[in-house]
PDB file of C-alpha atoms and ligand atoms in Angstrom:
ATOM      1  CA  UNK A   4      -3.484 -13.789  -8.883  1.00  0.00           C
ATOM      2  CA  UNK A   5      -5.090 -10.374  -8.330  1.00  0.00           C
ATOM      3  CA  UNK A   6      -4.423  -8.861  -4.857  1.00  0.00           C
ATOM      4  CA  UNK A   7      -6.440  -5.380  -4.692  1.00  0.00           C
ATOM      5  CA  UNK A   8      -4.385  -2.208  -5.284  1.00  0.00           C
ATOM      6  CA  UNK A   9      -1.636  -4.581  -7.713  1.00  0.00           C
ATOM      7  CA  UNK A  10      -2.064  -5.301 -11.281  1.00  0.00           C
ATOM      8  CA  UNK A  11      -0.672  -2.354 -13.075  1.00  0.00           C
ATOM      9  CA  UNK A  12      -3.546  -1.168 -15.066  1.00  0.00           C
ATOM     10  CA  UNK A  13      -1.806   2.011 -16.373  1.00  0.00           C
ATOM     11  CA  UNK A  14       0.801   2.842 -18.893  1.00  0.00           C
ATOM     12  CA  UNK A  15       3.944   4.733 -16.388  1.00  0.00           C
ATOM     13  CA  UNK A  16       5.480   5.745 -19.878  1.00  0.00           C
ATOM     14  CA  UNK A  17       8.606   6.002 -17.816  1.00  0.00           C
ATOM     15  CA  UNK A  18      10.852   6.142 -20.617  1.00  0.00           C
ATOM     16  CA  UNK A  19       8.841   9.728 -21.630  1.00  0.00           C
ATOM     17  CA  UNK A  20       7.726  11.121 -18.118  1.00  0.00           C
ATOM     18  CA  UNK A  21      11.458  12.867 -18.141  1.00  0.00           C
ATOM     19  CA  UNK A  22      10.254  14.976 -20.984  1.00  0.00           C
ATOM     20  CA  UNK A  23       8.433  18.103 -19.425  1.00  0.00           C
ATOM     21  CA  UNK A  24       6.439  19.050 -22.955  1.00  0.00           C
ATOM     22  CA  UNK A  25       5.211  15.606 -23.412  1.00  0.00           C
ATOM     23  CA  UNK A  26       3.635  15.295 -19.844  1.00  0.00           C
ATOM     24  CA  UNK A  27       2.525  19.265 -20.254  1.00  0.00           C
ATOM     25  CA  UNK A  28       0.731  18.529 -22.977  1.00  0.00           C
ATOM     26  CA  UNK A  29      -1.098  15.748 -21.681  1.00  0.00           C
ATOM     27  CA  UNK A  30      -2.239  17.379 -18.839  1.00  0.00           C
ATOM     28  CA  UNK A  31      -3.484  20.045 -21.122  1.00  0.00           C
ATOM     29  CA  UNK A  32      -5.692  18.232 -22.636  1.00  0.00           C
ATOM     30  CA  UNK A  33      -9.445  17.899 -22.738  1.00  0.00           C
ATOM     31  CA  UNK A  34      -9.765  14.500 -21.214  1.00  0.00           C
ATOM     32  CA  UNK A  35      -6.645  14.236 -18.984  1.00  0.00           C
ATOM     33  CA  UNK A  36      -7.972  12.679 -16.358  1.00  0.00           C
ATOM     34  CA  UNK A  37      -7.590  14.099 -12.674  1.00  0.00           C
ATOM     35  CA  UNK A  38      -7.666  12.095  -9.534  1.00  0.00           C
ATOM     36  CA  UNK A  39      -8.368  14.214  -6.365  1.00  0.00           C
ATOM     37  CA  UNK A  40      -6.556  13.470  -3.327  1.00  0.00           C
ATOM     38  CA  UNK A  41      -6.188  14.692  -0.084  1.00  0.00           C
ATOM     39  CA  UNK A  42      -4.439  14.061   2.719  1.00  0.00           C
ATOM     40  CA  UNK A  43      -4.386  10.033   2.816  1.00  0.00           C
ATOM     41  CA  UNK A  44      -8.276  10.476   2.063  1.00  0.00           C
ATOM     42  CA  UNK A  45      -9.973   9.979  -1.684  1.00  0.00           C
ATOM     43  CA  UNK A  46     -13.227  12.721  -2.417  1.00  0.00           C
ATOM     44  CA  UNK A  47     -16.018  10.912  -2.379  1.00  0.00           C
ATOM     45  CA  UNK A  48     -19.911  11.399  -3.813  1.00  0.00           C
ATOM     46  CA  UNK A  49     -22.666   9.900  -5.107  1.00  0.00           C
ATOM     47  CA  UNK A  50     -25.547   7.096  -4.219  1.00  0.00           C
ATOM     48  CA  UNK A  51     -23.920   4.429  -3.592  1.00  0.00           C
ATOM     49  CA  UNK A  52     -20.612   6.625  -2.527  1.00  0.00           C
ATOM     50  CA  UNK A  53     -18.145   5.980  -4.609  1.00  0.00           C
ATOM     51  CA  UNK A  54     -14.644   7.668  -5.038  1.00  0.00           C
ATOM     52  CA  UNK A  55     -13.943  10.974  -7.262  1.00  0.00           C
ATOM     53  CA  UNK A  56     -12.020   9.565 -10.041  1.00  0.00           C
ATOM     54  CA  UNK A  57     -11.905  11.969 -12.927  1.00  0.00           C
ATOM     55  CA  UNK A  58     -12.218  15.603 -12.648  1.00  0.00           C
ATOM     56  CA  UNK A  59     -11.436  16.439 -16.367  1.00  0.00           C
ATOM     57  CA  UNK A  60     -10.986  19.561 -17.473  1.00  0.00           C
ATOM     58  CA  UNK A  61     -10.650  21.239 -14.321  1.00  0.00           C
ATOM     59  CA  UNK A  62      -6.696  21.931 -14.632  1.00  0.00           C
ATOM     60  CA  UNK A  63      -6.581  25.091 -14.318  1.00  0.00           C
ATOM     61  CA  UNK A  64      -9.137  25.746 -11.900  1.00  0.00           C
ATOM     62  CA  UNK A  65      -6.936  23.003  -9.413  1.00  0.00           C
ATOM     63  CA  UNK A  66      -4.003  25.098 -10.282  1.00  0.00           C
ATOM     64  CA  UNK A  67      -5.191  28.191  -9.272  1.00  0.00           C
ATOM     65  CA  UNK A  68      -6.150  26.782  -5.790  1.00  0.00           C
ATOM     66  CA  UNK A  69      -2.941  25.096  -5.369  1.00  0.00           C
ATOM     67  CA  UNK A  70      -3.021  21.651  -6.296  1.00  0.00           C
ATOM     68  CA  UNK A  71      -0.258  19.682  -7.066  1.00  0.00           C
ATOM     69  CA  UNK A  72      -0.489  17.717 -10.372  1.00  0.00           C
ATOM     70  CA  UNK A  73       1.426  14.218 -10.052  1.00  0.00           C
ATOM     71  CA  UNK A  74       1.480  12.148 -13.493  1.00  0.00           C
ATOM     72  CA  UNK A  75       0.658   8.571 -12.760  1.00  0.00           C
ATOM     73  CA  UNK A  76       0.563   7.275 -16.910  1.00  0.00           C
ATOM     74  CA  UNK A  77      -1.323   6.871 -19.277  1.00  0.00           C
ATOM     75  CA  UNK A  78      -4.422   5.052 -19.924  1.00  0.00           C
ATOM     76  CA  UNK A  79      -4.866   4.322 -24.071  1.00  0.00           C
ATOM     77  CA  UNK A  80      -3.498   7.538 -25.015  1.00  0.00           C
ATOM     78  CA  UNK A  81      -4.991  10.084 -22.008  1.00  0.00           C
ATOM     79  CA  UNK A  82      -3.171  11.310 -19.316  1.00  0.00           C
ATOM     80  CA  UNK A  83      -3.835  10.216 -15.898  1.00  0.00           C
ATOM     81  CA  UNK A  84      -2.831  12.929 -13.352  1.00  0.00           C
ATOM     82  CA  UNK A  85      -3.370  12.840  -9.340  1.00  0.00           C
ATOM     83  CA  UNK A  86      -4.546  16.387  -8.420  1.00  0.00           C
ATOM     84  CA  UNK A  87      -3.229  16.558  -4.527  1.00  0.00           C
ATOM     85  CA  UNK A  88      -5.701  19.000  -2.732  1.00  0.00           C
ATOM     86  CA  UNK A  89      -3.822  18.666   0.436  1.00  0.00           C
ATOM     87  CA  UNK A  90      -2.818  22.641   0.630  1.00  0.00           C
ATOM     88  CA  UNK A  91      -6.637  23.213   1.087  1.00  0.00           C
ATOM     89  CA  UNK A  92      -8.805  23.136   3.935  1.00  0.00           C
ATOM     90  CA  UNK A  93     -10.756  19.975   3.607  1.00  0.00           C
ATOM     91  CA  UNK A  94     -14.034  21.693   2.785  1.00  0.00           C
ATOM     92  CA  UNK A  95     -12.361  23.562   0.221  1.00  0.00           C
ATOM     93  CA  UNK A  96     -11.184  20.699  -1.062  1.00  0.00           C
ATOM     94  CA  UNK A  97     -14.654  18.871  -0.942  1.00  0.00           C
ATOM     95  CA  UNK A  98     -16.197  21.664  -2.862  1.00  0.00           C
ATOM     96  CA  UNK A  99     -13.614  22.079  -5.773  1.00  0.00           C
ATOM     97  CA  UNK A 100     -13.949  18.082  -6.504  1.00  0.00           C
ATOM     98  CA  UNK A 101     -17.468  18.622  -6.276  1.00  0.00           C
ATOM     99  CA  UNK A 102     -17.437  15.853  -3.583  1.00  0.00           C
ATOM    100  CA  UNK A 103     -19.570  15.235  -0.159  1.00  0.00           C
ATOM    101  CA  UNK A 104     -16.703  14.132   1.713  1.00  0.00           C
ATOM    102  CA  UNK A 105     -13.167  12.383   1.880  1.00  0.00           C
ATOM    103  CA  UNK A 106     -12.360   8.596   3.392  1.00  0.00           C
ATOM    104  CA  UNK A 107     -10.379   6.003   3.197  1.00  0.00           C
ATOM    105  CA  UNK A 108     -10.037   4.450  -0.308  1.00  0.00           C
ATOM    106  CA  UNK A 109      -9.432   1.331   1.459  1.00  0.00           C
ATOM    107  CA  UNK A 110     -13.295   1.629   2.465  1.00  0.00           C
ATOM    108  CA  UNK A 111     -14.144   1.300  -1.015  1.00  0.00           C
ATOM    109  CA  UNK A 112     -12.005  -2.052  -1.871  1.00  0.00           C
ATOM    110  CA  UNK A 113     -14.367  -4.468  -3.377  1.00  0.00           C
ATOM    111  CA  UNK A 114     -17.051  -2.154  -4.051  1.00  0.00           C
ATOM    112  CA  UNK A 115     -15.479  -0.196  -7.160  1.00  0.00           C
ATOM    113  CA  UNK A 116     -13.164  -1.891  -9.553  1.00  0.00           C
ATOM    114  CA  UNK A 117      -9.971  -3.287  -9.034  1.00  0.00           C
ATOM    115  CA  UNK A 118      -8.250  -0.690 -11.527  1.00  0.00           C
ATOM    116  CA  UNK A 119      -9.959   2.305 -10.223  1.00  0.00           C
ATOM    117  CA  UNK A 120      -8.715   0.864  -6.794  1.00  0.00           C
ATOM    118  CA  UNK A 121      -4.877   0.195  -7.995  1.00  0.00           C
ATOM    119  CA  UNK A 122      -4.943   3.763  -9.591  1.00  0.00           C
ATOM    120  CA  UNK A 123      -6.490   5.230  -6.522  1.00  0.00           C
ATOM    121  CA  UNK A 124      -3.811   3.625  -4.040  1.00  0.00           C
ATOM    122  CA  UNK A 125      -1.403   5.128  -6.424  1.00  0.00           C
ATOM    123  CA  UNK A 126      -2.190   8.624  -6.526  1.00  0.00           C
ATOM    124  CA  UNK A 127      -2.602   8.221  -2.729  1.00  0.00           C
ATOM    125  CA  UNK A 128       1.107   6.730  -2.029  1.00  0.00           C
ATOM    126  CA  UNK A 129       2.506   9.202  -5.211  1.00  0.00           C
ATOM    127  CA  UNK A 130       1.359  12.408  -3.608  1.00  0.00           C
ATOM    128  CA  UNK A 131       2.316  11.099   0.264  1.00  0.00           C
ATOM    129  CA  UNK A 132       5.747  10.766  -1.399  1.00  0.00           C
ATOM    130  CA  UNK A 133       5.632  14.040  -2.840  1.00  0.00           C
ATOM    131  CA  UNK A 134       4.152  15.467   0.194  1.00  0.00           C
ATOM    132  CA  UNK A 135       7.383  14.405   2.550  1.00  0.00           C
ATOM    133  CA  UNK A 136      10.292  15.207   0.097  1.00  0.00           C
ATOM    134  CA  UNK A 137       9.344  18.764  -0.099  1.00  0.00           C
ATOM    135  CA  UNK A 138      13.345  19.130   1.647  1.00  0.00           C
ATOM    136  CA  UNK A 139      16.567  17.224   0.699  1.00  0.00           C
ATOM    137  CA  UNK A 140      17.638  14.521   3.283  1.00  0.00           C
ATOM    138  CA  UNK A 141      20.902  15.605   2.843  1.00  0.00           C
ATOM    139  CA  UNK A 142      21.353  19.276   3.393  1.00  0.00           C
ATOM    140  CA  UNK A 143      17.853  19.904   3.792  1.00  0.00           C
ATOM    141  CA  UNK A 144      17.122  22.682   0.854  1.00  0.00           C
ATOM    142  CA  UNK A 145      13.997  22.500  -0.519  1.00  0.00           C
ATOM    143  CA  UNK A 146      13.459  19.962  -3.629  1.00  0.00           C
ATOM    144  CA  UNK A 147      12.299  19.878  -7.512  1.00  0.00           C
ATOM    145  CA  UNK A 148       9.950  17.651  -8.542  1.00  0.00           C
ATOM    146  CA  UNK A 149      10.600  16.494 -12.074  1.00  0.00           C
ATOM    147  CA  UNK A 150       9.375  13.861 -14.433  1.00  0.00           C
ATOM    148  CA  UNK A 151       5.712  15.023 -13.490  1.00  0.00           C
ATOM    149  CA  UNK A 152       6.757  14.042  -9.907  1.00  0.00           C
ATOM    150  CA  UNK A 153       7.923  10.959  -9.735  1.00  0.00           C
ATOM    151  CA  UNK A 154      11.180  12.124  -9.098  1.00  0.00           C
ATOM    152  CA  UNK A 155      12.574  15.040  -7.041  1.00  0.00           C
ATOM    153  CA  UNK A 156      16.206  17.005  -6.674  1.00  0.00           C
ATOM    154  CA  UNK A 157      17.467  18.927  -4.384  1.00  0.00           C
ATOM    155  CA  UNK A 158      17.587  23.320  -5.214  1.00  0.00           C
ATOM    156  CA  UNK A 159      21.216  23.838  -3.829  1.00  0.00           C
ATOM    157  CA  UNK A 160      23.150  23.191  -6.487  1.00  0.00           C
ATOM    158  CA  UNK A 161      26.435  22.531  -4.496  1.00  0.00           C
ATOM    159  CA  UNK A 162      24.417  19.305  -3.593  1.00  0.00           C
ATOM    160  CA  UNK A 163      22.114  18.416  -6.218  1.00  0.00           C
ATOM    161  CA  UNK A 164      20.935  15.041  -4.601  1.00  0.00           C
ATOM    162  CA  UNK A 165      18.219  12.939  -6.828  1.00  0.00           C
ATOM    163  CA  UNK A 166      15.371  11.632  -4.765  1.00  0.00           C
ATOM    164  CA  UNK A 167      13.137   8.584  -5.628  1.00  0.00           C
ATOM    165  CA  UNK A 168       9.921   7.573  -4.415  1.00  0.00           C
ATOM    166  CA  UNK A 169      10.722   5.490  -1.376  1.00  0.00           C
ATOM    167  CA  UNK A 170       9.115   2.352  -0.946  1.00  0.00           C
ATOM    168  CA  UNK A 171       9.250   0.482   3.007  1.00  0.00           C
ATOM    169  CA  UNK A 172       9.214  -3.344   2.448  1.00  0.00           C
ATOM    170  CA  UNK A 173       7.637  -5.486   4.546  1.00  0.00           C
ATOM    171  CA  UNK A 174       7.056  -9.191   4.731  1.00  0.00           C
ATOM    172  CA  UNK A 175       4.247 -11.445   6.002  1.00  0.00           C
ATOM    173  CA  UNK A 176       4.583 -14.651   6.274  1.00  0.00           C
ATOM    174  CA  UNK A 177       2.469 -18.105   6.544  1.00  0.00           C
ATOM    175  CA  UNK A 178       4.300 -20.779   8.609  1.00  0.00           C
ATOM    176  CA  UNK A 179       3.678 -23.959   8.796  1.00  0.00           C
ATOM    177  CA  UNK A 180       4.578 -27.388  10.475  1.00  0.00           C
ATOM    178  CA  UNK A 181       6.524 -29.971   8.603  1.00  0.00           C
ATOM    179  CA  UNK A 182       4.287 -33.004   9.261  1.00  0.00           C
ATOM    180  CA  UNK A 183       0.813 -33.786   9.747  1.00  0.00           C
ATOM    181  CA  UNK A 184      -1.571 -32.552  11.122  1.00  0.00           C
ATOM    182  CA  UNK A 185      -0.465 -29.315   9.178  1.00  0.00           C
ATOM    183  CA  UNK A 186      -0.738 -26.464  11.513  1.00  0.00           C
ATOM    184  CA  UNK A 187      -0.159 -22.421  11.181  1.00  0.00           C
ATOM    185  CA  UNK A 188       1.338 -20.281  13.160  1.00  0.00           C
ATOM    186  CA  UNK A 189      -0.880 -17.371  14.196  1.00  0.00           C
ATOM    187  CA  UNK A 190      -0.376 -14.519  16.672  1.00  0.00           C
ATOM    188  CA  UNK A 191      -2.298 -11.983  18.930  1.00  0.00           C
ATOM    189  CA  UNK A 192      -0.799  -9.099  18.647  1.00  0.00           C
ATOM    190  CA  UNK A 193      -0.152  -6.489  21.671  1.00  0.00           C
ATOM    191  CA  UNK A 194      -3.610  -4.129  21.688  1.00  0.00           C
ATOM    192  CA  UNK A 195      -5.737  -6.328  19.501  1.00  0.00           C
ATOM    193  CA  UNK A 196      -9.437  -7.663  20.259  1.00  0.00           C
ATOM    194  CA  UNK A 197      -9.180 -10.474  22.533  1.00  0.00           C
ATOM    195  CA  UNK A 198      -8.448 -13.832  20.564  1.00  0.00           C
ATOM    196  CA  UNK A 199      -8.024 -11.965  17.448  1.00  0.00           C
ATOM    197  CA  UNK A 200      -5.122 -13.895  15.701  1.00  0.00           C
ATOM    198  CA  UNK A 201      -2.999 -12.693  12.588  1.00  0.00           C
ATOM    199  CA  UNK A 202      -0.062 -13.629  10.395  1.00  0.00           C
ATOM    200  CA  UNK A 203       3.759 -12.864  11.021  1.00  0.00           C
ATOM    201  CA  UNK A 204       4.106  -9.381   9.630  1.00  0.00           C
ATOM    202  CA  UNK A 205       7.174  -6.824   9.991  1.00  0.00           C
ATOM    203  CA  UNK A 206       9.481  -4.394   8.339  1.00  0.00           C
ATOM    204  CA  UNK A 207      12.513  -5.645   6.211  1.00  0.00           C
ATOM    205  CA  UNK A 208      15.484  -3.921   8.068  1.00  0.00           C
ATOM    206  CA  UNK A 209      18.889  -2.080   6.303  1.00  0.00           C
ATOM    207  CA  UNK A 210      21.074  -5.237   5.149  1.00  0.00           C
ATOM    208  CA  UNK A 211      18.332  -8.163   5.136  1.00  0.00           C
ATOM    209  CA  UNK A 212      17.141 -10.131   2.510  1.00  0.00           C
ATOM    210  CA  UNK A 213      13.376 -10.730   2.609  1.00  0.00           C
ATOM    211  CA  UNK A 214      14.187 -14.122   3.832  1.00  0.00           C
ATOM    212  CA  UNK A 215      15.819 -13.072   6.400  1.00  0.00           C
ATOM    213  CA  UNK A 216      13.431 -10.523   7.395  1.00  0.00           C
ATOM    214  CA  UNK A 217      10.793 -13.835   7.232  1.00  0.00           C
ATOM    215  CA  UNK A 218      13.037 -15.912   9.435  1.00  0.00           C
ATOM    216  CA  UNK A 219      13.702 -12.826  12.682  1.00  0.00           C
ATOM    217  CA  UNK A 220      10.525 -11.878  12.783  1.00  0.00           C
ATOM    218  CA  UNK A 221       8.756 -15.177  12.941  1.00  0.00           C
ATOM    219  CA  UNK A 222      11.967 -16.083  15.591  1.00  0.00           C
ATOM    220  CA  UNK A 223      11.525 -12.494  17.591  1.00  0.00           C
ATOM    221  CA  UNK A 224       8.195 -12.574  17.897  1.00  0.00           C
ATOM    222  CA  UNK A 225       7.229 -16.099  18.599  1.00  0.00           C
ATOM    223  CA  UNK A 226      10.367 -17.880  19.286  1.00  0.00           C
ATOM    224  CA  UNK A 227       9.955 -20.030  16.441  1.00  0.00           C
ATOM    225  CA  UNK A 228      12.836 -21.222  14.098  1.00  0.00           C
ATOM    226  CA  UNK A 229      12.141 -21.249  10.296  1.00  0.00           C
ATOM    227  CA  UNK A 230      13.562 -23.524   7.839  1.00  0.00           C
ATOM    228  CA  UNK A 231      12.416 -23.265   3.808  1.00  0.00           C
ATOM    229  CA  UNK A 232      10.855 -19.732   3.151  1.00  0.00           C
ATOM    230  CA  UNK A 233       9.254 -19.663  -0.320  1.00  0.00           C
ATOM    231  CA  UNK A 234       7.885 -16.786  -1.545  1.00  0.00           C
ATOM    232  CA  UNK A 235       4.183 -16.315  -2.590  1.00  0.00           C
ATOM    233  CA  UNK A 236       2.912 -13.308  -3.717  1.00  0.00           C
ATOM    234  CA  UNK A 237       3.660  -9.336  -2.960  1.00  0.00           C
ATOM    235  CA  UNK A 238       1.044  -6.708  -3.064  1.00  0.00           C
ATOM    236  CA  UNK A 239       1.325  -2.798  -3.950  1.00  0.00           C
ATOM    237  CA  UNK A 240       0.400  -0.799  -0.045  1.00  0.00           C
ATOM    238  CA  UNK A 241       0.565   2.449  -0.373  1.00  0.00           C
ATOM    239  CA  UNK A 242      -0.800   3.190   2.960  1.00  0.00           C
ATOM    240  CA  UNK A 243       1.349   5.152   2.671  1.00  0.00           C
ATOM    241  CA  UNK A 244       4.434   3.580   1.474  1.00  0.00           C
ATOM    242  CA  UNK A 245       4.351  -0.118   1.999  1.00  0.00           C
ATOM    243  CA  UNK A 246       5.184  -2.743  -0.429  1.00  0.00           C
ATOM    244  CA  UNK A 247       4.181  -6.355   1.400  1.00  0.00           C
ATOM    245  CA  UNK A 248       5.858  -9.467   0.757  1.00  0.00           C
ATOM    246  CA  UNK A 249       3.737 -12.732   1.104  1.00  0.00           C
ATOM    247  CA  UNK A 250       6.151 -16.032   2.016  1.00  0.00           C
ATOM    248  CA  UNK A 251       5.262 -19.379   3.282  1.00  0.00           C
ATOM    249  CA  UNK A 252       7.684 -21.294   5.380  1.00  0.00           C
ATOM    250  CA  UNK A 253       8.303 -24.363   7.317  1.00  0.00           C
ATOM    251  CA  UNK A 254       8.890 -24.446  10.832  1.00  0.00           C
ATOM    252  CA  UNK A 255      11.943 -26.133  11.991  1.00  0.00           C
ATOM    253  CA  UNK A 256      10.882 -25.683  15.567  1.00  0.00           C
ATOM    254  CA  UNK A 257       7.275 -25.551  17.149  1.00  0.00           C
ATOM    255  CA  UNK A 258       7.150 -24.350  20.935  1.00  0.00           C
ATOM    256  CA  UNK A 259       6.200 -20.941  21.132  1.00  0.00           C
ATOM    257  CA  UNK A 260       7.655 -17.942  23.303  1.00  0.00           C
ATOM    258  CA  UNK A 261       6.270 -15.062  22.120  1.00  0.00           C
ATOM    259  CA  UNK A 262       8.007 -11.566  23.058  1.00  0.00           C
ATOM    260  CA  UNK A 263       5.458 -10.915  25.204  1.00  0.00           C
ATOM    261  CA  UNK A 264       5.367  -7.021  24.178  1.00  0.00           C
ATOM    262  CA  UNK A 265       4.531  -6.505  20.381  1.00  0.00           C
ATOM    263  CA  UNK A 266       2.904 -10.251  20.726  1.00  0.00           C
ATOM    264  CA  UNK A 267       1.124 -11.602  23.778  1.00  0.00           C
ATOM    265  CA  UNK A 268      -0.186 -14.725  22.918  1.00  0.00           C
ATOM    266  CA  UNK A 269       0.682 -17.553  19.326  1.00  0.00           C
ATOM    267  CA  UNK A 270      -1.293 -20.457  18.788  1.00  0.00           C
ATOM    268  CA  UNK A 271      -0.746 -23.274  16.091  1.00  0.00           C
ATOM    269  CA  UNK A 272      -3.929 -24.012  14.181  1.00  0.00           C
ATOM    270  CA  UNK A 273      -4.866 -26.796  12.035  1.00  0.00           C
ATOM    271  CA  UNK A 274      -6.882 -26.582   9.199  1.00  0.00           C
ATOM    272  CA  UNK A 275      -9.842 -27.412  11.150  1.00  0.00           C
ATOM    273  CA  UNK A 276      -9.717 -25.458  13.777  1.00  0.00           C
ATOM    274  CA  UNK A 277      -9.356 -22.266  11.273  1.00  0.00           C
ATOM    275  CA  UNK A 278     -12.154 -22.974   9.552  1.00  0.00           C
ATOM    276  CA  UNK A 279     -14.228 -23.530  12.526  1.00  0.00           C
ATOM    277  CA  UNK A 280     -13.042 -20.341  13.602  1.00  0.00           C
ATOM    278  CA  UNK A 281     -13.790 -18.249  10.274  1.00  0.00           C
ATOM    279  CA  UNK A 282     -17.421 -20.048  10.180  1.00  0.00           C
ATOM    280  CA  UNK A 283     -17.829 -18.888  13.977  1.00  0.00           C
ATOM    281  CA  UNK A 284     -17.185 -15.313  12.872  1.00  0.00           C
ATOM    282  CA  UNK A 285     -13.306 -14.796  13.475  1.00  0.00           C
ATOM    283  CA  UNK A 286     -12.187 -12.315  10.854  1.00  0.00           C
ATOM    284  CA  UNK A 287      -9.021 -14.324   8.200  1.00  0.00           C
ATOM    285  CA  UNK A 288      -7.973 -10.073   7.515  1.00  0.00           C
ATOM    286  CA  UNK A 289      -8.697  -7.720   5.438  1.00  0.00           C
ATOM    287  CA  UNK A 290     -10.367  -8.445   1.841  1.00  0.00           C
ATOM    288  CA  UNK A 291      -8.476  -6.672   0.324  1.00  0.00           C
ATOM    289  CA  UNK A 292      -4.971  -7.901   2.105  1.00  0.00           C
ATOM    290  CA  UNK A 293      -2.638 -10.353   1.207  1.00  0.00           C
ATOM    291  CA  UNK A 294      -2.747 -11.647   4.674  1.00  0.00           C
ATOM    292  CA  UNK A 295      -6.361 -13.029   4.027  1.00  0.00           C
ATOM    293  CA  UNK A 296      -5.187 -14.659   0.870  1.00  0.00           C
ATOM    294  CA  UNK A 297      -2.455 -16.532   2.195  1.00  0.00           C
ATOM    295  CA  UNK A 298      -4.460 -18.243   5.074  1.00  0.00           C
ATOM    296  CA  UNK A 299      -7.588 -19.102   2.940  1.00  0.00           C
ATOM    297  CA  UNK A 300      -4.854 -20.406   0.492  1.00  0.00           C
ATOM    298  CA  UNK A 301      -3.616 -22.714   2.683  1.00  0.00           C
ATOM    299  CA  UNK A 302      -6.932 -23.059   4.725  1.00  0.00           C
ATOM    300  CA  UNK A 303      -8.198 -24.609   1.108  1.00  0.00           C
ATOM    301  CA  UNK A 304      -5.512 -26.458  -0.037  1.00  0.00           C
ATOM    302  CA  UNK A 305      -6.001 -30.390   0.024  1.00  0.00           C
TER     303      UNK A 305
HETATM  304 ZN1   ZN B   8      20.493  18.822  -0.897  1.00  0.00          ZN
END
């Protein structure tokens, strides 16, 4: 299974990313390969638009306007680097990527390929990260990014404190009744279009287990008690630090009492009435989310 922005299409070379030379050296070369990012946003140009995803041989240049140069690994034996423009101005940084504009690479999923995607969504989330640990979290010095930022320490040295990339994980979750008819458990959430329906989703809190995150959010939100959770799938979110967790689980209990405040309204659906639903026009999510996968999943399962 391929969910977009997953799949791990480059080399980390995480064993030799500590040594400074070695990454140096790639970046130095000729065809190191530069990703421009700024601010959340890809650079974008061309007919059809498409997303910047090379800028070789513009290291320098980049470093002279202040750019911050994030290794993300290798492809073959060349360097892939995200250049982070987000000091600039955004025309600035338009112009030096020789760009027409920035967006969304998430507007782009499904329309370039799944690796320039995956590296895309990584250079995105890697430079967010960098972005937000410019100070320690401890005694709030500035940090040092090392291992061609994937890692940063704090300055002081009476504190020293490593920081890693962190990574908020979240689970989503597919539940379904134990007998026939078969039925999932959808919910409106609080500010969504009218009769627009959607998955159990939510942050995995300090001290839980994924399964346990599966089994209070499903019970907080709709009052529904979960029995088996099985685990499906996870996909890479670095929008801008989310790693989601796809389960499927069995309802112990079926009447509904949603919280009334993040959800107003849950509904059990058969298969039938889902597909009548997505042939009428009601969205299943995102393309490129997991969400979408697990209900057509279990919307085509026999
Ligand atoms: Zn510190």
């Amino acid at each position: 299974m391929n969910l977009a922005y997953s799949g791990g299409f480059l080399d980390r070379a995480s064993d030799r990313r500590s040594d400074t030379a070695w990454v140096t050296a790639l970046l130095g070369a000729p065809r190191a390969r530069l990703i421009p990012i700024w601010r959340d946003c890809c650079l974008v140009s061309g007919d059809p638009p498409a997303p910047v995803t090379s800028l070789n041989g513009r290291r320098n240049g980049l470093v002279r306007e202040g750019s911050t140069l994030l290794f993300l690994g290798l492809d073959g034996d060349t360097g892939v680097f995200a250049a982070d423009l987000s000091l600039l101005d955004e025309d600035r940084a338009v112009e030096i990527a020789g760009a027409e504009r920035v967006a969304d690479v998430r507007a782009f999923s499904g329309t370039i390929s799944a690796a320039d995607a995956a590296m895309l969504a990584y250079a995105r989330g890697l430079a967010y990260w960098n972005r937000h640990q410019q100070f320690c979290g401890t005694c709030g010095a500035a940090t040092l990014s090392h291992h061609g930022g994937q890692m940063r320490s704090c300055s002081k040295e009476s504190c020293g404190q490593l920081h890693f990339p962190r990574i908020a994980p979240a689970v989503i979750t597919l539940v379904e009744t134990a007998g026939p008819p078969q039925r999932c458990l959808l919910a409106r959430h609080s500010g969504s279009a009218p009769d627009s329906f959607a998955l159990i989703a939510g942050f995995v809190e300090i001290g839980e287990s994924l399964e346990d995150a599966v089994r209070r959010e499903v019970a907080e939100e709709t009052g529904v008690r979960v029995g088996t959770v099985a685990y499906v799938a996870s996909q890479a979110w670095p929008f801008p630090a989310g790693l989601m967790a796809g389960f499927r689980a069995t309802a112990a209990t079926d009447s509904l009492a949603p919280d009334g405040q993040e959800i107003v309204e849950a509904r059990w659906f058969t298969r039938a009435e889902l597909a009548q639903r997505s042939a009428s026009g009601h969205s299943l999510g995102r393309v490129d989310s997991i969400d979408r996968h697990l209900l057509e999943s279990w919307l085509n399962q026999t």
